[in-house]
Every structure is written in structure tokens, then in C-alpha cells.
Short mmCIF file of C-alpha atoms and ligand atoms in Angstrom, two decimals:
data_model
loop_
_atom_site.label_atom_id
_atom_site.label_comp_id
_atom_site.label_asym_id
_atom_site.label_seq_id
_atom_site.Cartn_x
_atom_site.Cartn_y
_atom_site.Cartn_z
CA MET A 1 -6.24 -5.52 -25.52
CA ASP A 2 -9.04 -8.05 -24.95
CA ARG A 3 -11.92 -6.49 -26.95
CA SER A 4 -14.32 -9.15 -25.74
CA LEU A 5 -13.88 -8.23 -22.08
CA ALA A 6 -15.20 -5.44 -19.87
CA VAL A 7 -14.72 -5.23 -16.09
CA ILE A 8 -17.09 -3.73 -13.54
CA VAL A 9 -15.64 -3.04 -10.08
CA LEU A 10 -18.20 -2.51 -7.32
CA ALA A 11 -17.27 0.03 -4.67
CA ALA A 12 -20.51 1.80 -3.78
CA GLY A 13 -21.38 -0.16 -0.66
CA SER A 14 -21.70 1.79 2.56
CA GLY A 15 -19.03 -0.27 4.32
CA THR A 16 -20.81 0.18 7.66
CA ARG A 17 -18.99 -2.72 9.30
CA MET A 18 -15.70 -0.80 9.03
CA LYS A 19 -17.09 1.92 11.38
CA SER A 20 -15.12 4.54 9.44
CA VAL A 21 -15.62 7.91 7.79
CA LEU A 22 -13.18 6.76 5.10
CA PRO A 23 -14.88 4.75 2.31
CA LYS A 24 -14.02 1.07 2.77
CA VAL A 25 -12.15 0.64 -0.53
CA LEU A 26 -9.78 3.52 0.34
CA HIS A 27 -8.48 1.78 3.45
CA LYS A 28 -4.92 0.82 2.71
CA VAL A 29 -3.35 -2.58 2.21
CA ALA A 30 0.43 -2.67 1.74
CA GLY A 31 0.57 1.13 1.60
CA VAL A 32 -2.00 1.71 -1.16
CA PRO A 33 -5.82 1.87 -1.14
CA MET A 34 -7.31 -1.61 -1.45
CA ILE A 35 -9.09 -0.55 -4.65
CA SER A 36 -5.69 -0.03 -6.33
CA HIS A 37 -4.88 -3.73 -5.88
CA VAL A 38 -8.20 -4.72 -7.45
CA LEU A 39 -7.65 -2.31 -10.35
CA ALA A 40 -4.11 -3.60 -10.94
CA ALA A 41 -5.47 -7.16 -11.25
CA ALA A 42 -8.21 -5.98 -13.65
CA GLU A 43 -5.78 -3.93 -15.75
CA ALA A 44 -3.49 -6.94 -16.16
CA LEU A 45 -6.26 -8.54 -18.29
CA LYS A 46 -6.19 -5.54 -20.67
CA PRO A 47 -9.98 -5.29 -20.92
CA ALA A 48 -11.66 -2.98 -23.46
CA LYS A 49 -13.21 -1.07 -20.56
CA ILE A 50 -13.14 -0.83 -16.76
CA VAL A 51 -16.10 0.78 -15.01
CA GLY A 52 -16.09 1.55 -11.31
CA VAL A 53 -19.39 1.82 -9.43
CA VAL A 54 -19.29 4.46 -6.71
CA ALA A 55 -21.69 6.16 -4.32
CA PRO A 56 -22.69 9.78 -5.06
CA TRP A 57 -20.79 11.22 -2.08
CA GLN A 58 -17.60 9.29 -2.77
CA ASP A 59 -15.63 11.65 -5.03
CA ALA A 60 -12.41 10.33 -3.53
CA VAL A 61 -13.31 6.80 -4.64
CA ALA A 62 -14.12 8.02 -8.16
CA ALA A 63 -10.72 9.74 -8.22
CA ALA A 64 -9.05 6.45 -7.24
CA PHE A 65 -10.59 4.84 -10.35
CA ALA A 66 -9.08 7.43 -12.72
CA PRO A 67 -8.40 7.20 -15.64
CA HIS A 68 -11.18 4.58 -15.79
CA ALA A 69 -14.86 5.46 -16.09
CA THR A 70 -17.18 5.48 -13.10
CA ALA A 71 -20.92 5.07 -12.74
CA VAL A 72 -22.89 6.31 -9.76
CA GLN A 73 -25.21 4.06 -7.77
CA ALA A 74 -27.59 6.50 -6.10
CA ARG A 75 -28.27 4.28 -3.08
CA PRO A 76 -26.59 1.04 -2.00
CA ARG A 77 -29.39 -1.39 -2.82
CA GLY A 78 -27.25 -4.46 -3.36
CA THR A 79 -24.53 -5.90 -5.57
CA GLY A 80 -26.96 -6.66 -8.42
CA HIS A 81 -28.35 -3.14 -8.29
CA ALA A 82 -24.79 -1.80 -8.47
CA VAL A 83 -24.13 -3.75 -11.68
CA MET A 84 -27.36 -2.30 -13.15
CA ALA A 85 -25.95 1.17 -12.45
CA ALA A 86 -22.87 0.32 -14.54
CA LEU A 87 -24.78 -0.97 -17.60
CA PRO A 88 -25.24 2.41 -19.37
CA ALA A 89 -21.47 2.95 -19.23
CA LEU A 90 -20.98 -0.34 -21.13
CA GLY A 91 -23.16 0.84 -24.03
CA ASP A 92 -23.85 -2.00 -26.48
CA PHE A 93 -20.86 -4.06 -25.31
CA ALA A 94 -21.73 -7.75 -25.72
CA GLY A 95 -18.54 -9.61 -24.74
CA ASP A 96 -17.77 -11.03 -21.32
CA VAL A 97 -18.43 -8.86 -18.29
CA LEU A 98 -16.25 -9.58 -15.30
CA VAL A 99 -17.70 -8.28 -12.04
CA MET A 100 -15.23 -7.74 -9.20
CA PHE A 101 -15.66 -6.37 -5.70
CA GLY A 102 -13.57 -3.45 -4.52
CA ASP A 103 -13.15 -5.08 -1.11
CA THR A 104 -11.22 -8.16 -2.30
CA PRO A 105 -7.65 -6.87 -2.76
CA LEU A 106 -5.73 -10.15 -2.88
CA VAL A 107 -7.25 -11.31 -6.16
CA THR A 108 -4.72 -12.22 -8.90
CA PRO A 109 -4.94 -11.91 -12.71
CA HIS A 110 -4.19 -15.64 -12.94
CA SER A 111 -7.45 -16.56 -11.20
CA LEU A 112 -9.43 -14.03 -13.22
CA ARG A 113 -8.18 -15.64 -16.43
CA ARG A 114 -9.14 -19.10 -15.18
CA LEU A 115 -12.64 -17.87 -14.41
CA LEU A 116 -13.06 -16.35 -17.88
CA LYS A 117 -11.93 -19.60 -19.43
CA ALA A 118 -14.55 -21.49 -17.41
CA ARG A 119 -17.29 -19.07 -18.56
CA ARG A 120 -16.28 -19.40 -22.19
CA ALA A 121 -16.06 -23.20 -22.15
CA ALA A 122 -19.16 -24.64 -23.78
CA GLY A 123 -21.67 -26.01 -21.26
CA PRO A 124 -22.98 -29.53 -21.80
CA ALA A 125 -26.65 -28.51 -22.23
CA ARG A 126 -26.00 -25.41 -24.27
CA ALA A 127 -29.09 -23.46 -25.31
CA PRO A 128 -29.22 -22.91 -29.08
CA GLY A 129 -27.33 -19.83 -30.23
CA LYS A 130 -25.76 -19.21 -26.81
CA ARG A 131 -22.00 -19.19 -26.34
CA GLY A 132 -20.62 -20.93 -23.27
CA HIS A 133 -22.15 -20.71 -19.80
CA ALA A 134 -24.43 -17.87 -18.75
CA LEU A 135 -21.91 -17.13 -16.04
CA ALA A 136 -19.02 -18.52 -14.04
CA ALA A 137 -18.51 -17.64 -10.39
CA MET A 138 -15.29 -17.95 -8.41
CA GLY A 139 -15.48 -20.08 -5.27
CA PHE A 140 -13.22 -21.31 -2.50
CA ARG A 141 -13.46 -23.69 0.43
CA SER A 142 -13.28 -22.24 3.91
CA ALA A 143 -13.15 -23.67 7.42
CA ASP A 144 -15.14 -20.62 8.51
CA PRO A 145 -17.59 -19.82 5.71
CA ARG A 146 -19.84 -17.61 7.85
CA PRO A 147 -19.04 -14.23 6.20
CA TYR A 148 -19.71 -15.57 2.69
CA GLY A 149 -22.48 -16.66 0.34
CA ARG A 150 -22.49 -20.44 -0.42
CA PHE A 151 -22.55 -22.34 -3.68
CA VAL A 152 -25.37 -24.82 -4.07
CA LEU A 153 -24.34 -27.41 -6.67
CA ASP A 154 -26.22 -29.96 -8.72
CA GLY A 155 -23.51 -32.37 -9.71
CA LYS A 156 -20.88 -30.06 -11.11
CA ALA A 157 -23.27 -27.30 -12.12
CA LEU A 158 -23.81 -24.21 -9.99
CA VAL A 159 -27.56 -23.82 -9.43
CA ARG A 160 -27.82 -21.20 -6.65
CA ILE A 161 -25.77 -18.91 -4.46
CA VAL A 162 -27.28 -18.27 -1.07
CA GLU A 163 -26.21 -15.67 1.50
CA THR A 164 -25.68 -16.96 5.05
CA ARG A 165 -28.58 -15.03 6.48
CA ASP A 166 -30.97 -16.45 3.84
CA ALA A 167 -29.59 -20.00 4.04
CA SER A 168 -31.25 -23.09 5.50
CA ALA A 169 -29.45 -25.06 8.22
CA ALA A 170 -28.25 -27.56 5.61
CA GLU A 171 -27.01 -24.79 3.29
CA ARG A 172 -25.09 -23.20 6.14
CA ARG A 173 -23.04 -26.37 6.39
CA ILE A 174 -21.77 -25.89 2.82
CA ASP A 175 -18.09 -24.85 2.90
CA LEU A 176 -17.85 -23.80 -0.78
CA CYS A 177 -18.00 -19.99 -0.64
CA ASN A 178 -18.73 -17.26 -3.15
CA ALA A 179 -15.55 -15.25 -3.74
CA GLY A 180 -17.47 -12.39 -5.32
CA VAL A 181 -15.86 -12.49 -8.76
CA MET A 182 -18.23 -13.39 -11.57
CA ALA A 183 -17.73 -13.67 -15.34
CA ILE A 184 -21.02 -13.14 -17.15
CA ASP A 185 -22.11 -13.48 -20.78
CA GLY A 186 -22.51 -9.79 -21.59
CA ALA A 187 -25.20 -10.41 -24.21
CA ALA A 188 -27.40 -12.02 -21.56
CA LEU A 189 -26.55 -9.65 -18.70
CA PRO A 190 -29.21 -6.90 -19.18
CA GLY A 191 -31.99 -9.49 -19.47
CA LEU A 192 -30.84 -11.38 -16.38
CA LEU A 193 -30.51 -8.19 -14.34
CA SER A 194 -34.01 -7.04 -15.30
CA ARG A 195 -35.43 -10.08 -13.51
CA LEU A 196 -33.67 -9.46 -10.18
CA ALA A 197 -35.89 -9.03 -7.12
CA ASN A 198 -35.08 -8.13 -3.51
CA ARG A 199 -37.04 -10.80 -1.64
CA ASN A 200 -34.32 -11.61 0.91
CA ALA A 201 -33.22 -10.84 4.45
CA LYS A 202 -31.47 -7.58 3.50
CA ARG A 203 -34.10 -6.37 0.96
CA GLU A 204 -31.28 -5.97 -1.54
CA TYR A 205 -30.85 -6.85 -5.21
CA TYR A 206 -28.24 -9.59 -4.99
CA LEU A 207 -25.94 -10.17 -7.95
CA THR A 208 -25.74 -13.77 -6.79
CA ASP A 209 -29.41 -14.32 -7.75
CA LEU A 210 -28.40 -14.19 -11.43
CA VAL A 211 -27.52 -17.86 -11.03
CA THR A 212 -31.08 -18.96 -10.17
CA ILE A 213 -32.51 -16.70 -12.87
CA ALA A 214 -30.19 -18.08 -15.58
CA VAL A 215 -30.83 -21.67 -14.51
CA GLY A 216 -34.59 -20.97 -14.62
CA GLU A 217 -34.16 -19.90 -18.24
CA GLY A 218 -32.46 -23.16 -19.10
CA ARG A 219 -28.90 -21.82 -19.14
CA ARG A 220 -26.01 -23.41 -17.30
CA CYS A 221 -23.81 -21.72 -14.72
CA THR A 222 -20.38 -22.93 -13.71
CA TRP A 223 -17.67 -22.14 -11.19
CA ALA A 224 -13.94 -22.24 -10.70
CA GLU A 225 -12.16 -22.97 -7.44
CA GLY A 226 -9.50 -20.71 -5.97
CA GLU A 227 -7.63 -20.31 -2.70
CA GLU A 228 -9.38 -18.74 0.26
CA ALA A 229 -6.37 -16.49 0.95
CA GLU A 230 -6.81 -14.83 -2.44
CA PHE A 231 -10.46 -13.93 -1.97
CA LEU A 232 -10.54 -12.64 1.54
CA GLY A 233 -13.35 -10.05 1.50
CA ILE A 234 -12.78 -7.07 3.75
CA ASN A 235 -15.83 -5.96 5.71
CA THR A 236 -14.33 -5.33 9.15
CA ARG A 237 -11.09 -3.98 10.61
CA ALA A 238 -10.13 -7.51 11.68
CA GLU A 239 -10.50 -8.68 8.08
CA LEU A 240 -8.45 -5.68 6.96
CA ALA A 241 -5.65 -6.79 9.28
CA ALA A 242 -5.90 -10.37 7.95
CA ALA A 243 -5.68 -9.11 4.35
CA GLU A 244 -2.68 -6.96 5.22
CA ALA A 245 -0.91 -9.96 6.74
CA ALA A 246 -1.65 -12.10 3.68
CA MET A 247 -0.48 -9.35 1.30
CA GLN A 248 2.72 -8.84 3.30
CA ALA A 249 3.45 -12.57 3.18
CA ARG A 250 2.97 -12.50 -0.61
CA LEU A 251 5.20 -9.44 -1.11
CA ARG A 252 7.97 -10.90 1.06
CA VAL A 253 8.03 -14.12 -0.94
CA ARG A 254 8.08 -12.10 -4.18
CA ALA A 255 11.04 -10.02 -2.92
CA MET A 256 13.02 -13.09 -1.87
CA GLU A 257 12.29 -14.78 -5.20
CA ALA A 258 13.71 -11.69 -6.92
CA GLY A 259 17.01 -12.01 -5.04
CA VAL A 260 16.53 -10.03 -1.83
CA THR A 261 17.73 -11.42 1.51
CA LEU A 262 15.26 -10.75 4.32
CA ARG A 263 17.01 -11.68 7.57
CA ASP A 264 13.74 -11.93 9.47
CA PRO A 265 11.00 -11.85 6.82
CA SER A 266 7.97 -11.70 9.10
CA THR A 267 9.15 -8.39 10.60
CA VAL A 268 9.74 -6.55 7.31
CA TRP A 269 6.83 -4.45 6.02
CA LEU A 270 6.60 -3.72 2.33
CA SER A 271 4.46 -1.55 0.08
CA ALA A 272 2.86 -2.81 -3.10
CA ASP A 273 5.23 -0.56 -5.08
CA THR A 274 8.52 -1.30 -3.25
CA ARG A 275 11.17 -2.09 -5.89
CA PHE A 276 14.41 -3.97 -5.20
CA GLY A 277 17.57 -4.55 -7.22
CA ARG A 278 19.67 -7.70 -6.90
CA ASP A 279 21.54 -8.80 -3.77
CA VAL A 280 19.83 -6.40 -1.44
CA VAL A 281 20.04 -7.36 2.25
CA ILE A 282 17.32 -6.19 4.64
CA GLY A 283 17.69 -6.51 8.41
CA PRO A 284 14.89 -7.11 10.89
CA SER A 285 11.97 -4.70 11.46
CA VAL A 286 12.42 -2.48 8.43
CA VAL A 287 9.31 -0.65 7.17
CA PHE A 288 8.93 0.37 3.52
CA GLY A 289 6.26 3.00 3.01
CA PRO A 290 5.11 3.86 -0.52
CA GLY A 291 7.53 4.91 -3.25
CA VAL A 292 10.81 3.25 -2.26
CA ARG A 293 13.30 1.98 -4.83
CA VAL A 294 16.39 0.12 -3.62
CA GLY A 295 19.38 -0.37 -5.91
CA ASP A 296 21.63 -3.43 -6.37
CA GLY A 297 23.81 -4.50 -3.45
CA VAL A 298 22.24 -2.12 -0.90
CA GLU A 299 22.25 -3.13 2.75
CA ILE A 300 19.52 -1.82 5.03
CA LEU A 301 20.20 -2.68 8.66
CA GLY A 302 17.47 -3.22 11.24
CA PHE A 303 14.74 -0.82 12.40
CA CYS A 304 14.74 1.64 9.50
CA TYR A 305 11.63 3.45 8.25
CA LEU A 306 11.66 4.53 4.62
CA GLU A 307 9.14 6.20 2.33
CA GLY A 308 9.51 8.02 -0.99
CA ALA A 309 13.23 7.19 -1.16
CA ASP A 310 15.50 6.18 -4.00
CA ILE A 311 18.58 4.35 -2.72
CA GLY A 312 21.58 4.05 -5.02
CA ARG A 313 23.60 0.89 -5.49
CA GLU A 314 25.74 -0.44 -2.63
CA ALA A 315 24.55 2.21 -0.19
CA ILE A 316 24.44 1.25 3.50
CA VAL A 317 21.52 2.44 5.59
CA GLY A 318 20.78 2.13 9.30
CA PRO A 319 20.26 0.74 11.78
CA PHE A 320 17.52 3.13 13.00
CA ALA A 321 17.54 5.49 10.02
CA ARG A 322 14.52 7.35 8.70
CA MET A 323 13.96 8.46 5.12
CA ARG A 324 11.06 10.67 4.20
CA PRO A 325 9.87 11.71 0.74
CA THR A 326 11.77 12.68 -1.48
CA THR A 327 15.14 11.34 -0.50
CA ARG A 328 17.86 10.16 -2.86
CA LEU A 329 21.03 8.35 -1.88
CA GLY A 330 23.83 8.10 -4.42
CA ALA A 331 25.88 4.96 -4.96
CA ARG A 332 27.81 3.82 -1.87
CA ALA A 333 26.39 6.59 0.33
CA HIS A 334 26.18 5.77 4.05
CA VAL A 335 23.40 6.77 6.42
CA GLY A 336 23.77 5.64 10.01
CA ASN A 337 21.74 5.50 13.20
CA PHE A 338 19.23 8.19 14.15
CA VAL A 339 19.69 10.10 10.93
CA GLU A 340 16.56 11.59 9.32
CA LEU A 341 16.53 12.72 5.70
CA LYS A 342 13.69 14.60 4.01
CA ASN A 343 13.70 15.90 0.44
CA THR A 344 17.46 15.55 0.42
CA ASN A 345 19.97 14.25 -2.07
CA LEU A 346 22.99 12.63 -0.42
CA ARG A 347 25.23 12.08 -3.42
CA GLN A 348 27.55 9.22 -4.17
CA GLY A 349 29.95 8.20 -1.44
CA ALA A 350 28.69 10.89 0.95
CA LYS A 351 28.18 9.95 4.60
CA ALA A 352 25.94 10.95 7.48
CA ASN A 353 26.60 8.28 10.03
CA HIS A 354 25.19 9.47 13.35
CA HIS A 355 22.30 11.57 14.75
CA ALA A 356 21.44 14.20 12.15
CA TYR A 357 18.49 15.97 10.57
CA LEU A 358 19.05 16.66 6.88
CA GLY A 359 15.97 18.36 5.41
CA ASP A 360 15.75 20.04 1.98
CA GLY A 361 19.42 19.44 1.28
CA ASP A 362 21.76 18.64 -1.55
CA ILE A 363 25.02 17.11 -0.35
CA GLY A 364 27.89 16.67 -2.79
CA PRO A 365 29.85 13.49 -3.51
CA ARG A 366 32.10 12.15 -0.71
CA THR A 367 31.12 14.92 1.71
CA ASN A 368 31.07 13.89 5.38
CA ILE A 369 28.29 15.09 7.66
CA GLY A 370 29.30 14.92 11.34
CA ALA A 371 27.27 13.60 14.25
CA GLY A 372 24.47 15.87 15.40
CA THR A 373 24.41 18.08 12.30
CA ILE A 374 21.13 19.91 11.74
CA PHE A 375 19.94 21.48 8.50
CA VAL A 376 17.86 24.33 9.93
CA ASN A 377 15.42 24.35 7.02
CA TYR A 378 12.31 25.90 8.59
CA ASP A 379 11.83 29.44 9.89
CA GLY A 380 8.28 28.83 11.09
CA TYR A 381 6.81 29.96 7.76
CA ALA A 382 8.79 28.54 4.85
CA LYS A 383 11.24 25.74 4.05
CA TRP A 384 14.70 26.58 2.67
CA GLN A 385 17.46 24.62 0.96
CA THR A 386 20.97 23.75 2.14
CA LYS A 387 23.45 22.96 -0.62
CA ILE A 388 26.89 21.54 0.12
CA GLY A 389 29.54 20.83 -2.52
CA ALA A 390 31.81 17.82 -3.03
CA ASP A 391 34.45 16.56 -0.56
CA ALA A 392 33.35 18.93 2.20
CA PHE A 393 33.61 18.17 5.92
CA ILE A 394 30.86 19.29 8.29
CA GLY A 395 31.97 18.88 11.92
CA SER A 396 29.81 17.45 14.67
CA ASN A 397 26.91 19.42 16.06
CA ALA A 398 26.89 22.04 13.30
CA SER A 399 23.70 24.01 12.61
CA LEU A 400 23.44 25.06 8.97
CA LEU A 401 20.88 27.86 8.62
CA ALA A 402 19.11 27.63 5.27
CA PRO A 403 18.99 29.05 2.68
CA LEU A 404 22.67 28.29 2.55
CA GLU A 405 25.30 27.31 0.04
CA ILE A 406 28.61 25.73 1.07
CA GLY A 407 31.28 25.19 -1.60
CA ASP A 408 33.45 22.21 -2.51
CA ARG A 409 36.10 21.05 0.00
CA VAL A 410 34.89 23.45 2.70
CA TYR A 411 35.77 22.56 6.29
CA VAL A 412 33.29 23.49 9.03
CA PRO A 413 34.67 22.83 12.56
CA ALA A 414 32.41 21.22 15.16
CA GLY A 415 29.73 23.20 16.94
CA SER A 416 29.48 25.90 14.31
CA VAL A 417 26.35 27.83 13.46
CA ILE A 418 26.74 28.76 9.80
CA SER A 419 24.36 31.24 8.23
CA ASN A 420 26.36 32.90 5.43
CA PRO A 421 27.45 31.31 2.14
CA VAL A 422 30.91 29.70 2.30
CA PRO A 423 33.16 29.72 -0.82
CA ALA A 424 35.05 26.64 -1.97
CA ASP A 425 38.17 25.59 0.01
CA ALA A 426 37.34 27.86 3.00
CA VAL A 427 37.32 26.94 6.68
CA ALA A 428 34.20 28.50 8.22
CA PHE A 429 33.85 28.89 12.02
CA GLY A 430 30.71 30.10 13.71
CA ARG A 431 31.02 29.61 17.46
CA ALA A 432 32.16 31.35 20.67
CA ARG A 433 35.94 31.26 21.24
CA GLN A 434 37.32 29.04 24.00
CA VAL A 435 38.65 30.83 27.15
CA ASP A 436 41.34 29.14 29.38
CA LYS A 437 41.99 30.12 33.05
CA PRO A 438 45.23 28.31 34.07
CA GLY A 439 45.29 26.81 37.62
CA MET A 440 41.75 27.88 38.48
CA ALA A 441 40.16 24.42 38.76
CA PRO A 442 41.28 23.48 42.38
CA GLY A 443 39.85 26.73 43.78
CA LEU A 444 36.59 26.24 41.97
CA ARG A 445 36.36 22.67 43.24
CA ARG A 446 36.92 23.78 46.91
CA LYS A 447 34.22 26.43 46.59
CA LEU A 448 31.69 23.94 45.24
CA GLN A 449 32.52 21.36 47.97
CA ALA A 450 32.04 23.93 50.73
CA ARG A 451 28.68 24.95 49.26
CA ALA A 452 27.53 21.29 49.12
CA ALA A 453 28.62 20.68 52.76
CA ALA A 454 26.71 23.77 53.99
CA ARG A 455 23.59 22.54 52.18
CA SER A 456 23.72 19.03 53.74
CA LYS A 457 23.92 20.51 57.31
CA ARG A 458 20.68 22.45 56.82
C1 UD1 B 501 -20.75 -10.38 -1.05
C2 UD1 B 501 -21.56 -11.50 -1.71
C3 UD1 B 501 -21.23 -12.82 -1.02
C4 UD1 B 501 -19.74 -13.09 -1.12
C5 UD1 B 501 -18.93 -11.91 -0.55
C6 UD1 B 501 -17.48 -12.12 -0.91
C7 UD1 B 501 -23.68 -10.70 -2.63
C8 UD1 B 501 -25.14 -10.54 -2.39
N1 UD1 B 501 -22.98 -11.23 -1.62
O1 UD1 B 501 -21.18 -10.26 0.30
O2 UD1 B 501 -21.96 -13.90 -1.62
O3 UD1 B 501 -19.45 -14.31 -0.44
O4 UD1 B 501 -19.35 -10.68 -1.13
O5 UD1 B 501 -16.65 -11.15 -0.30
O6 UD1 B 501 -23.22 -10.35 -3.68
N2 UD1 B 501 -21.51 -2.84 -3.28
C9 UD1 B 501 -21.98 -1.84 -4.10
N3 UD1 B 501 -23.27 -1.48 -4.00
C10 UD1 B 501 -24.15 -2.08 -3.14
C11 UD1 B 501 -23.66 -3.13 -2.32
C12 UD1 B 501 -22.33 -3.49 -2.42
O7 UD1 B 501 -21.24 -1.26 -4.88
O8 UD1 B 501 -25.33 -1.69 -3.12
C13 UD1 B 501 -20.08 -3.23 -3.37
C14 UD1 B 501 -19.33 -2.98 -2.08
O9 UD1 B 501 -18.72 -1.69 -2.09
C15 UD1 B 501 -18.30 -4.09 -2.08
C16 UD1 B 501 -18.95 -5.20 -2.87
O10 UD1 B 501 -20.01 -4.62 -3.61
O11 UD1 B 501 -17.09 -3.70 -2.73
C17 UD1 B 501 -19.49 -6.32 -1.98
O12 UD1 B 501 -20.43 -5.78 -1.06
P1 UD1 B 501 -20.47 -6.25 0.45
O13 UD1 B 501 -21.54 -5.50 1.15
O14 UD1 B 501 -19.13 -6.27 1.05
O15 UD1 B 501 -21.00 -7.76 0.25
P2 UD1 B 501 -20.75 -8.99 1.24
O16 UD1 B 501 -21.75 -8.93 2.34
O17 UD1 B 501 -19.33 -9.08 1.60
MG1 MG B 502 -17.70 -7.78 1.32
#
């Protein structure tokens, strides 16, 4: 644990530019709320404390911060005001305070560490008794800096951060942008905050004004430079889409580096928590929702959609298969096209290769599920389980009415509707018997032809 570090994550803004009833930081990136990405980066630093700042009506945001503490900012009066709201939760903490924004999900622990190092490095004109710089802010260069505050430098020192709408024409030409992450000397923080004013275009208390205040007191401020792609701030739906694209690109590279073959990487969608074993092969246009784990040597063919699924080693899935939570495939299981599984365990070596719905099921090892099989798990009120033993054979187009238990090595011929338990080694039919009428086809054909001819004369 880093006892000299506390992190404040701001998430109390109104997020008006999203035009959404959902708080901005709960919009998802790679399958999880954007705030989870920010928290994961903060947690990687092992700080003594993480405090989230939330709005009073945002219980869902506070819940997303759990188990970390939250402070409430009564009204969104600016990023500086939000940090003031967090101060009581820090108590007499006097180490470094890292302020992060909840709307910047691509941030990495690596950059946060670099920023802390810059803050702690002794400034050239150090005031007596003061450790390091008053603060260090993270910046990046952008070809389109319009959405961001700009760094005004004096030589290498940071002397001011100015928001676009408060900037002069010359300042608007600056391409060095404020990323929104700031490492501040915690001992100086309360004093600096107490001097904040809201004389600006938005009538807000800007955190960025701490720079001018510190410089006015004779302390130095510094900055570190990062990549624009890492500090994309999400204020609009278009920026949300851009962040999603950047996160997907990052996750794909990470998967390939870990030994996964992506046949057409740009079409594969991953979640932040997707986990792959070695030598996995993924076809084009596969979507991984949250909670998917893929074992070694698995092949997932094109156009599959998976969420909440655990896929055992060397299983083959797809093309066009769907797995819903909570699905488990045993080793070397096969799931083919247009098969949907939900809350079902298809055990090792079992197969469901064509057109089936398998909901709330437990299917024994090496059992074969025929084309068109339906687990009838829902009676309109409740969901029921279908359990099938090992080495069974379920013929095509069977309807298995749950709750139902079918024993080991049972054989169910095609087209059966099975509603009673079947003991091991039985053959269980459940369909109308076939009736044969020898020689009757020619007569039937003549009758139908005559009827068609009469109709065409009318
Ligand atoms: C802010 C920065 C800007 C920077 C940009 C980077 C300021 C004044 N501006 O602008 O320099 O380039 O981020 O993305 O700091 N929040 C609160 N309470 C408030 C206001 C905001 O908690 O009263 C939170 C928001 O929920 C958000 C974060 O602070 O997570 C940033 O607020 P936002 O309104 O998005 O600031 P920007 O205009 O993007
Ligand atoms: Mg923002």
C-alpha cells in the first residue's frame, strides 16, 4: 500500500452534454461502467484511500464506488468545488492527493505513476520546507484541442490552465491540453482550495485555477506529457463512441499479445473482463459481453454472441451461436449454428450442433443433442430445469418439458415431446404413431389436380 497517496475521483458533474437520464460515469465502455475503468487504474496504485465525489441523487454512482468511500457534492459548482467536498473524507491526510475524473476511462496506472513522480521531484525554486512541486498536471498534445483546457507554460514550468471559453485568441492556439489528472501536495491542498474563486465564463470553481494560486504563492507547478488517446474525456455520445473504439483497440492488442488469434481483429468486441487461455482462435464478428472466460485451445467461429459464459478447453463454438449467463461448456464440447444456451451446463464432449434452445439445463458428458431440440423451461410463471445424464441421445426436434430428468444412455427418438422422467438405458417415445395407406398416393394426386384445374377455370 502507498501510505503517502490518496485518490479523489470526481463524478458529481451533471453530464448534461450526454442528454441521458443515466449518470455519465455509468455509461458503459467495453461492457462495464466507465467509472470502473477509472477505479481499476486508481486501485493499481494501492493508495491509502480512494474517495469518490458524487451528486446527492446519484445512489447508483455511489454504489459503483463501493467498497470505497464517497463524499457528496450538493450542487455541481465545478471541479475545484468537488474536490473541496472530498476534503473531510481525507481527514488529516497530508501525502499526495491524486485527482482523477470519472469521465476519462482510458487512463493507465503507468501514466498516473509518472505524474506522481513529477510532483514529487524537487522543483528548482523550492520554497523552504516544501517538498517537491505544489502540483503536477497531466497534459497531452491534440490536433483538436477545443474540448479541453490549455496549459500556459513559462519555460518548462506550468503557470496557468485556461478553459477554452475563458481563453484569449492566442491561448486558444495552444495545443497542449489538460488531461484532467492532477497530483497535488496534500499538505498544501486545503489552503490552495480555500482561495478558489468562480470568476469565469461558467461561474464555477475550477480545479485548474490551483495552478495560478500556487504560482502566486511562490510555489512551482509542473506537468507530464501523455498520449491523447489515453485521456479522451467523455462529455458527449460521440466521445463515448470514440473511447469505446480506443478501448476495443487496446483490448484486442492485449488479447493477441497473450496468445489469442483474432482472424479479423477490428470486428471482434471484447469486455474489460474477457479472459482467454492460450491458443484460442476467434473468427470474425464475435461479441464478448461481460463475464466470459475462454479456456486453452478453444475455437470460436464467426458471428457468435457470448456473455456470462465459461468455455472449457478445446471446445468448438459457432458459427452463429449465442451464450447467455450462466453457461458452462466442458472440455471439447461442441456448440454449432443457431444454438442458444442459457444457464446451462453442457459437460465435456457433449454436442449441440444445430438449431436448439437449451435453457436451465444440465447435459451429461458425451450426450448428443439433435437439431431443433427445445428445453421447454418456462411455463409462463416459473423457470424449470432439464437434467440429462451421460452418453444420452436426444433426437432432432424433441421438446423436453421441464422439470425433467433423463438418465444416462437414454435414447429419445426424433420429434418426441417428453414430459415424464426417463430412467437410465430406456428408449422414450412421445409422438403420434405413423399411419401408412398403401397405393393411395395416385388417387390423392388426381383429386388435387382436378381441384386445381377447376379453380383456374373460374
Ligand atoms: C475538465 C477540465 C479541463 C480538461 C477536461 C479533461 C476543469 C475546470 N476543466 O473539463 O481543463 O481539459 O476536464 O477531460 O477542471 N465534476 C464534479 N463536480 C462538478 C463538476 C465536474 O464532480 O461540479 C466531475 C464530472 O463528473 C467529471 C469531471 O469532474 O467526471 C470533469 O467535469 P467535466 O464537466 O466533464 O469537465 P470538462 O468540461 O470536461
Ligand atoms: Mg469532461
